[in-house]
Coordinates of C-alpha atoms in Angstrom, one line a residue:
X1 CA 131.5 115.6 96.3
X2 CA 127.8 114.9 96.3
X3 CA 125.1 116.1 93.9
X4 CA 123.8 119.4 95.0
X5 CA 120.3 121.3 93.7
X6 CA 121.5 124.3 95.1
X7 CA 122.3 127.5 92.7
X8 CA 124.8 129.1 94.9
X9 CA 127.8 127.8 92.6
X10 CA 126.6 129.5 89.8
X11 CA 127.5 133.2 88.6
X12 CA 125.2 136.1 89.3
X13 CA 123.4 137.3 86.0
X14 CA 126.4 140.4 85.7
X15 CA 129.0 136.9 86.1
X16 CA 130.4 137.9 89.7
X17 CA 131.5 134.5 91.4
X18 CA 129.0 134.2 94.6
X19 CA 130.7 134.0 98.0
X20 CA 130.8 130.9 99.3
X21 CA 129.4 131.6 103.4
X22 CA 128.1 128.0 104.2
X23 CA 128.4 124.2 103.1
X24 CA 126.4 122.0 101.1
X25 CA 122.7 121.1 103.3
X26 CA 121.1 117.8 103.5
X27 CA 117.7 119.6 101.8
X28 CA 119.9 120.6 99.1
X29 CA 121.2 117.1 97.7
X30 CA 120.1 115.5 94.6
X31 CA 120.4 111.4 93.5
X32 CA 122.2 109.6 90.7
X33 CA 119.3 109.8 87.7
X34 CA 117.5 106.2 87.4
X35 CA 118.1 106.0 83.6
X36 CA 115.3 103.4 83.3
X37 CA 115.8 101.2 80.7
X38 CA 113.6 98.5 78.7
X39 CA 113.5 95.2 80.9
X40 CA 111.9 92.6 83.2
X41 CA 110.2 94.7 85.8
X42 CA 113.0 95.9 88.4
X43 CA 112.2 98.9 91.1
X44 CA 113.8 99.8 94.0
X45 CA 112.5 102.2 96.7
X46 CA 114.3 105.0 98.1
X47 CA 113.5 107.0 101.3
X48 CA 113.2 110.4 100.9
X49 CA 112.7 113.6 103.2
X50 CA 109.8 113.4 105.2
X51 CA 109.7 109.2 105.4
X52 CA 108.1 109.5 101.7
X53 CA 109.3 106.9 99.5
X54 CA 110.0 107.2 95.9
X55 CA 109.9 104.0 93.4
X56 CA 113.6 104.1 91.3
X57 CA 112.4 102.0 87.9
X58 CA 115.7 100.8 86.7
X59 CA 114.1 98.6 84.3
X60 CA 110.4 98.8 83.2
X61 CA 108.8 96.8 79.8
X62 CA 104.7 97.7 80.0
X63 CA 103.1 100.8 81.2
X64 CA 99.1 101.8 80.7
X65 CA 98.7 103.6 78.0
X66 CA 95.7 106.0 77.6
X67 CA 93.6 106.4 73.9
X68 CA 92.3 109.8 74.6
X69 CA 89.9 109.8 71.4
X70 CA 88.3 106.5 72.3
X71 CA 88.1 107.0 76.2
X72 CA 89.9 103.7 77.1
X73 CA 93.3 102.9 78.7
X74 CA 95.1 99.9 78.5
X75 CA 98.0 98.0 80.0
X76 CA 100.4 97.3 76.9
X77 CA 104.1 96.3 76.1
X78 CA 106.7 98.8 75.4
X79 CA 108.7 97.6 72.3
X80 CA 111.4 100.9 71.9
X81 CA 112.3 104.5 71.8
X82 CA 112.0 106.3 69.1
X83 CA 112.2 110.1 69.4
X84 CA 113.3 112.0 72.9
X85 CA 113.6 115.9 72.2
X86 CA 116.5 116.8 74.8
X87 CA 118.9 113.4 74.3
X88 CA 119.5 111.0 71.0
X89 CA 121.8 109.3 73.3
X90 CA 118.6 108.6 75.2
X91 CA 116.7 106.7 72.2
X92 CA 120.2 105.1 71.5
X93 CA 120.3 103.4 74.4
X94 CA 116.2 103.2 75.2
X95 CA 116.0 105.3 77.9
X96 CA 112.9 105.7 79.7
X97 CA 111.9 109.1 80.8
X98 CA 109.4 111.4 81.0
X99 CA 108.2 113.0 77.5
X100 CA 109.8 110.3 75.6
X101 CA 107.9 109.2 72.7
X102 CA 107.8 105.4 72.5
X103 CA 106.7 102.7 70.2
X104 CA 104.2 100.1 71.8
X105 CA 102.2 97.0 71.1
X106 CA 98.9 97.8 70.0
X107 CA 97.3 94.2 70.2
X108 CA 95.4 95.7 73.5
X109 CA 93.8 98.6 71.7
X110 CA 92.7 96.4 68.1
X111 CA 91.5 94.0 70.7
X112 CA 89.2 96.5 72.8
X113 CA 88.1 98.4 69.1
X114 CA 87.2 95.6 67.7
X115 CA 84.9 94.2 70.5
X116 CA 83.5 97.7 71.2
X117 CA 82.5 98.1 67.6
X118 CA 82.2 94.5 66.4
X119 CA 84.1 95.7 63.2
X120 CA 88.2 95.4 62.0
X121 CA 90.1 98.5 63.5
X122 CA 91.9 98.6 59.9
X123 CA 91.4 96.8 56.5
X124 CA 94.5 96.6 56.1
X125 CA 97.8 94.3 57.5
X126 CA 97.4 91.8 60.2
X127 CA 94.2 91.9 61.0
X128 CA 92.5 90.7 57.4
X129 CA 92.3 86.9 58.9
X130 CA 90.4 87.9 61.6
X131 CA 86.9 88.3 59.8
X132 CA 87.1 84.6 59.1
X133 CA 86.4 83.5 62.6
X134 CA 83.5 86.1 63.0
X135 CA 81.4 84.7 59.7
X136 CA 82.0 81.0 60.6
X137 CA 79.1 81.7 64.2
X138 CA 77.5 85.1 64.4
X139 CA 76.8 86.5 67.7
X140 CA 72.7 86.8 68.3
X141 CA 72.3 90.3 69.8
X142 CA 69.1 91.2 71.6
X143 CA 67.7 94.3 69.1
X144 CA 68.7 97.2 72.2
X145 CA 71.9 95.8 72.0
X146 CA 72.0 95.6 68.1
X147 CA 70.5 99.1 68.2
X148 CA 73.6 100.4 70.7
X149 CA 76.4 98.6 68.1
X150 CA 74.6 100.4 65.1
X151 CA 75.2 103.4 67.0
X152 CA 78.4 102.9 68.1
X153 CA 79.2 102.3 64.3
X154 CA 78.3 105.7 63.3
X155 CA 81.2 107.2 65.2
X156 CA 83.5 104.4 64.4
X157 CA 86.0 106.9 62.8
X158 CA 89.4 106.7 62.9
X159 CA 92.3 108.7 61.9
X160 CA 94.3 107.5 59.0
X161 CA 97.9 108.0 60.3
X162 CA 96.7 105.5 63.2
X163 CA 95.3 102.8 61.1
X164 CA 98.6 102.5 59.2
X165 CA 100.4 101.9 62.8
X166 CA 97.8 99.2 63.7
X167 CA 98.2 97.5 60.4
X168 CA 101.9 97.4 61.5
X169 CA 100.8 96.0 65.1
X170 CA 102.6 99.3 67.1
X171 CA 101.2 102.7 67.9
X172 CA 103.5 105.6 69.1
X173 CA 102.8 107.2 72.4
X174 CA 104.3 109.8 75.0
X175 CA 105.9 109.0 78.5
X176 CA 103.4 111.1 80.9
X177 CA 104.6 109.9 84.5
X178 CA 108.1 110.1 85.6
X179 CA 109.6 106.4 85.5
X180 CA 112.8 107.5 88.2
X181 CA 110.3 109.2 90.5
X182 CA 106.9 107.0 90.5
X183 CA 108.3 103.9 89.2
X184 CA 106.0 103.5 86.7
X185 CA 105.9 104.3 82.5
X186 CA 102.4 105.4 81.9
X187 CA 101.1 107.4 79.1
X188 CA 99.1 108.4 75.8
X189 CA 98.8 107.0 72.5
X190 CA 100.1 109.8 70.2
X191 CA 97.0 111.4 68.2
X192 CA 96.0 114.4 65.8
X193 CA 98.4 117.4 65.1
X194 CA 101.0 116.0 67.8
X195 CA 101.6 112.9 66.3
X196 CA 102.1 114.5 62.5
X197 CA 104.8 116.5 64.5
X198 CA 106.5 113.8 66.1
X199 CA 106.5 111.9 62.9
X200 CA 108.1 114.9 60.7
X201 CA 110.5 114.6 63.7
X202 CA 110.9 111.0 63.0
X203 CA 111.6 111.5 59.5
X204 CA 114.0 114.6 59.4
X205 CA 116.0 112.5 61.6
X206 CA 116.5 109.4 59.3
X207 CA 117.0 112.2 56.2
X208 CA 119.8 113.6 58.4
X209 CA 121.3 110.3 59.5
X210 CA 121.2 109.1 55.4
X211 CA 122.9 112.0 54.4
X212 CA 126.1 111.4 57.2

């Protein structure tokens, strides 16, 4: 039997059976889901109704990733799955879908902060060598252009939970696009009151996997 979209199997609200008064149509059917998982890059193209195609990611490992606070998106690694809200089996077995909340490689991001503000994006973990390289020749700025970084300075702010993750070298973000459908794992870096929910989420999880 094929996968079918259709409702017509299903009880009324009262739980009468439906009567069955015609087959299974070809605008009906569904697919086998793509279940991407973390990999070399490996797609494969369906055709769909209409001569669309659709873009099957079985296996995806980088996605662009969007920093909403800072305005910038950038093409990083995905390293795992940590949270998904419908399936642990899903984060067992790093399955990418859409809404998932993933861990990736911030190196992109510390890279992009710390040229658009000439300053570390944390005091803290991986990045304390870097200031070495910067004292040994500084970088003769016209004085607009000094002017723009002093500006640029002012608003160099950034939230506390999201320097600890770059000091650790990986930031958690959210699956936007659908990997099965578009092929592709793009999304947004976690920030502000949806990240401290995702990470109470995170840690109610490990509490109840200590105490079984």
């Amino acid at each position: 039997m094929g996968i079918s979209r259709t409702s017509r199997h299903k009880r009324s609200a009262t739980g009468a059976q439906r009567a069955h008064y015609r087959k299974k149509r070809k605008f009906e059917l569904g697919r086998q889901p793509a279940n991407t998982k973390l990999g070399a890059k490996r797609v494969h193209t369906v055709r769909v109704r209409g001569g669309n195609l659709k873009y099957r990611a079985l296996r995806l490992e980088s996605g662009n990733f969007a920093w909403g606070s800072e305005h910038t998106t950038k093409k990083t690694r995905i390293i795992s799955v940590v949270y998904n809200a419908s399936n642990n089996e899903l984060v067992r077995t790093n399955t990418l879908v859409k809404s998932a909340i993933i861990q990736i490689d911030a190196t992109p991001f510390r890279q992009w902060y710390e040229s658009h503000y000439a300053q570390p994006v944390t005091k803290k973990g991986k990045t304390q060598a870097a200031p070495a390289d910067a004292a040994a020749e500084p970088k003769k700025l016209s004085n607009h252009a000094q002017r723009s970084l002093d500006e640029k300075k002012k608003e160099a702010k950034i939230d506390p939970l999201l320097e600890s993750q770059f000091a650790a070298g990986r930031l958690y973000a959210a699956i936007s696009s659908r990997p099965g459908q578009s092929g592709r794992a793009d999304g947004y870096v976690l920030e502000g009151k949806e990240l401290e929910f995702y990470l109470r989420k995170l840690r109610t999880g490990k509490q109840k996997h200590a105490h079984a």
